[in-house]
CSV table of C-alpha atoms and ligand atoms in Angstrom, one decimal:
chain,number,residue,atom,x,y,z
A,1184,MET,CA,-16.7,-3.6,5.6
A,1185,GLU,CA,-13.8,-1.1,5.4
A,1186,ARG,CA,-11.2,-1.5,2.7
A,1187,THR,CA,-7.7,0.0,2.1
A,1188,TYR,CA,-5.2,0.1,-0.7
A,1189,VAL,CA,-1.8,-1.2,0.0
A,1190,MET,CA,1.0,-1.3,-2.5
A,1191,ILE,CA,4.5,-2.9,-2.2
A,1192,LYS,CA,6.7,-0.4,-3.9
A,1193,PRO,CA,9.5,-1.3,-6.4
A,1194,ASP,CA,12.1,-1.5,-3.7
A,1195,GLY,CA,10.0,-4.0,-1.7
A,1196,VAL,CA,9.6,-6.1,-4.8
A,1197,GLN,CA,13.3,-6.0,-5.7
A,1198,ARG,CA,14.3,-6.9,-2.1
A,1199,GLN,CA,11.9,-9.9,-2.2
A,1200,LEU,CA,9.8,-8.6,0.6
A,1201,ILE,CA,6.4,-9.3,-0.9
A,1202,GLY,CA,5.9,-12.5,1.2
A,1203,ASN,CA,7.0,-10.8,4.4
A,1204,ILE,CA,4.7,-7.8,3.9
A,1205,VAL,CA,1.7,-9.8,2.8
A,1206,SER,CA,2.2,-12.2,5.7
A,1207,ARG,CA,1.9,-9.4,8.2
A,1208,PHE,CA,-1.5,-8.4,6.9
A,1209,GLU,CA,-2.6,-12.0,6.8
A,1210,GLN,CA,-1.4,-12.8,10.3
A,1211,LYS,CA,-3.1,-9.6,11.7
A,1212,GLY,CA,-6.4,-11.1,10.5
A,1213,PHE,CA,-7.3,-8.9,7.5
A,1214,LYS,CA,-8.8,-10.3,4.4
A,1215,LEU,CA,-7.1,-10.0,1.0
A,1216,VAL,CA,-9.8,-9.0,-1.6
A,1217,ALA,CA,-7.6,-8.1,-4.6
A,1218,GLY,CA,-4.0,-8.3,-5.8
A,1219,LYS,CA,-2.0,-7.7,-8.9
A,1220,PHE,CA,1.6,-7.3,-10.1
A,1221,VAL,CA,1.8,-4.2,-12.3
A,1222,THR,CA,4.2,-1.5,-13.5
A,1223,LEU,CA,2.6,1.9,-13.1
A,1224,SER,CA,2.5,4.4,-16.0
A,1225,LYS,CA,3.6,7.9,-15.4
A,1226,GLU,CA,0.0,9.1,-15.7
A,1227,THR,CA,-1.2,6.5,-13.1
A,1228,ALA,CA,1.6,7.4,-10.7
A,1229,GLU,CA,0.8,11.2,-11.0
A,1230,THR,CA,-2.8,10.5,-10.4
A,1231,HIS,CA,-2.2,8.3,-7.4
A,1232,TYR,CA,0.3,10.8,-5.8
A,1233,GLY,CA,-1.6,13.9,-7.0
A,1234,GLU,CA,-1.8,15.4,-3.6
A,1235,HIS,CA,2.0,15.7,-3.7
A,1236,ARG,CA,2.2,17.4,-7.1
A,1237,GLU,CA,3.7,20.7,-5.7
A,1238,ARG,CA,6.2,19.0,-3.4
A,1239,PRO,CA,9.9,19.2,-4.3
A,1240,PHE,CA,10.3,15.4,-4.3
A,1241,PHE,CA,7.3,14.8,-6.7
A,1242,GLY,CA,9.4,14.1,-9.8
A,1243,GLU,CA,11.7,11.7,-7.9
A,1244,LEU,CA,8.6,10.0,-6.3
A,1245,VAL,CA,7.0,9.4,-9.7
A,1246,ASP,CA,10.3,8.2,-11.3
A,1247,PHE,CA,10.8,5.8,-8.4
A,1248,ILE,CA,7.3,4.4,-8.3
A,1249,THR,CA,7.3,3.7,-12.0
A,1250,SER,CA,10.8,2.2,-12.0
A,1251,GLY,CA,9.7,-1.4,-11.7
A,1252,PRO,CA,6.7,-3.6,-10.8
A,1253,VAL,CA,4.7,-3.0,-7.7
A,1254,PHE,CA,2.4,-5.4,-5.9
A,1255,ALA,CA,-1.0,-3.7,-5.6
A,1256,MET,CA,-3.5,-5.0,-3.0
A,1257,VAL,CA,-6.9,-4.3,-1.4
A,1258,TRP,CA,-7.3,-5.5,2.2
A,1259,GLU,CA,-10.5,-5.6,4.1
A,1260,GLY,CA,-11.4,-5.5,7.8
A,1261,GLU,CA,-12.5,-3.5,10.8
A,1262,ASN,CA,-10.6,-0.1,10.9
A,1263,VAL,CA,-8.3,-1.5,8.3
A,1264,VAL,CA,-7.3,2.0,6.9
A,1265,LYS,CA,-6.0,3.2,10.3
A,1266,VAL,CA,-4.6,-0.2,11.4
A,1267,ALA,CA,-2.7,-0.8,8.1
A,1268,ARG,CA,-1.0,2.6,8.6
A,1269,THR,CA,0.0,1.5,12.1
A,1270,LEU,CA,1.4,-1.8,10.8
A,1271,ILE,CA,3.3,0.2,8.0
A,1272,GLY,CA,4.8,2.8,10.4
A,1273,ALA,CA,5.9,6.4,10.0
A,1274,THR,CA,6.7,7.7,6.5
A,1275,ASN,CA,10.3,8.2,7.4
A,1276,PRO,CA,11.7,4.8,8.3
A,1277,ALA,CA,14.2,6.5,10.6
A,1278,GLU,CA,11.2,7.4,12.8
A,1279,ALA,CA,9.2,4.2,12.3
A,1280,ALA,CA,8.9,2.0,15.4
A,1281,PRO,CA,10.5,-1.4,15.5
A,1282,GLY,CA,7.8,-4.0,14.6
A,1283,THR,CA,6.4,-1.9,11.9
A,1284,ILE,CA,7.1,-2.7,8.2
A,1285,ARG,CA,9.1,0.5,7.6
A,1286,GLY,CA,10.7,0.2,11.1
A,1287,ASP,CA,11.9,-3.3,10.4
A,1288,LEU,CA,12.6,-3.3,6.7
A,1289,ALA,CA,13.5,0.2,5.4
A,1290,VAL,CA,16.1,2.9,5.9
A,1291,GLN,CA,15.3,5.9,3.6
A,1292,VAL,CA,12.1,7.9,3.2
A,1293,ALA,CA,12.3,7.7,-0.6
A,1294,MET,CA,12.4,3.9,-0.5
A,1295,ASN,CA,10.0,3.0,2.3
A,1296,VAL,CA,8.9,-0.3,0.7
A,1297,VAL,CA,5.1,0.1,1.0
A,1298,HIS,CA,2.2,2.5,0.6
A,1299,GLY,CA,-1.1,2.5,2.6
A,1300,SER,CA,-4.1,4.8,2.1
A,1301,ASP,CA,-4.3,7.6,4.7
A,1302,SER,CA,-8.1,7.8,5.0
A,1303,VAL,CA,-11.3,6.0,3.9
A,1304,GLU,CA,-11.8,8.6,1.2
A,1305,SER,CA,-8.2,8.1,-0.1
A,1306,ALA,CA,-8.7,4.3,0.0
A,1307,ASN,CA,-11.8,4.5,-2.1
A,1308,ARG,CA,-10.1,6.8,-4.6
A,1309,GLU,CA,-6.9,4.7,-4.8
A,1310,ILE,CA,-8.8,1.4,-5.1
A,1311,ASP,CA,-10.7,2.9,-8.0
A,1312,ILE,CA,-7.4,3.9,-9.7
A,1313,PHE,CA,-6.0,0.4,-9.6
A,1314,PHE,CA,-8.9,-2.1,-9.6
A,1315,ARG,CA,-12.1,-2.6,-11.5
A,1316,ALA,CA,-15.1,-3.6,-9.3
A,1317,ASP,CA,-15.0,-7.1,-10.7
A,1318,GLU,CA,-11.4,-7.6,-9.6
A,1319,LEU,CA,-12.5,-7.4,-5.9
A,1320,GLN,CA,-13.2,-10.9,-4.6
A,1321,ALA,CA,-16.2,-11.5,-2.3
A,1322,TYR,CA,-15.7,-14.5,-0.2
A,1323,THR,CA,-15.8,-15.7,3.4
A,1324,LYS,CA,-12.3,-16.1,4.9
A,1325,ALA,CA,-11.9,-19.4,6.8
A,1326,GLY,CA,-11.5,-18.6,10.5
A,1327,GLN,CA,-12.9,-15.1,10.2
A,1328,GLU,CA,-15.1,-15.7,13.2
A,1329,TRP,CA,-12.0,-16.1,15.3
A,1330,VAL,CA,-10.5,-12.7,14.4
B,2221,LIG,P1,3.0,8.1,3.3
B,2221,LIG,O1,3.6,7.2,2.2
B,2221,LIG,O2,3.5,7.6,4.6
B,2221,LIG,O3,1.5,8.3,3.2
B,2221,LIG,P2,3.3,10.7,2.2
B,2221,LIG,O4,1.9,10.6,1.6
B,2221,LIG,O5,3.5,12.0,3.0
B,2221,LIG,O6,3.7,9.5,3.1
B,2221,LIG,O7,4.4,10.7,1.0
B,2221,LIG,C1,4.3,9.8,-0.1
B,2221,LIG,C2,5.6,9.2,-0.4
B,2221,LIG,O8,6.5,10.3,-0.8
B,2221,LIG,C3,6.3,8.6,0.8
B,2221,LIG,O9,5.9,7.3,1.1
B,2221,LIG,C4,7.8,8.7,0.4
B,2221,LIG,C5,7.8,10.0,-0.4
B,2221,LIG,N1,8.3,11.1,0.4
B,2221,LIG,C6,7.6,11.7,1.4
B,2221,LIG,N2,8.3,12.7,2.0
B,2221,LIG,C7,9.5,12.7,1.3
B,2221,LIG,C8,10.7,13.5,1.4
B,2221,LIG,N3,10.8,14.5,2.3
B,2221,LIG,N4,11.7,13.2,0.5
B,2221,LIG,C9,11.6,12.2,-0.4
B,2221,LIG,N5,10.5,11.5,-0.5
B,2221,LIG,C10,9.5,11.7,0.3
B,2222,LIG,MG1,0.4,9.2,1.8
């Protein structure tokens, strides 16, 4: 079954949006298989966002993502990578549709409350950065047959 990496960024944590954001993934019907509350080191942040190393905003991005705790998660389900990106909305909250997390809860691109992997390959890479294999829970979610 497909998995994706979702991370509530420091702004989402500080604004007490963890419950709201987790609830959207739960209500959609996806299965939470891992979660932890952590503060990223500079090294972990630079690895996670490595594809943006040459971008002008990279320094600010790393400073922001390491500025406080994040809530890191792995969600599982059919097409979860693509659908999670749809639930999250466009990178720039000004362009994110109402009903999406960023469309409903964020204003600025630099503080867009949540991260979601952009492909299955990225998801696997990012899950490996943040979680050991034994931190991923294997269980049957009650009601899964109704999703
Ligand atoms: P996404 O998070 O939607 O995958 P991305 O991978 O292009 O977007 O960029 C990673 C993060 O970097 C993004 O969530 C917020 C920040 N960012 C992107 N473009 C930016 C910009 N023009 N100015 C400031 N921050 C930006
Ligand atoms: Mg991205």
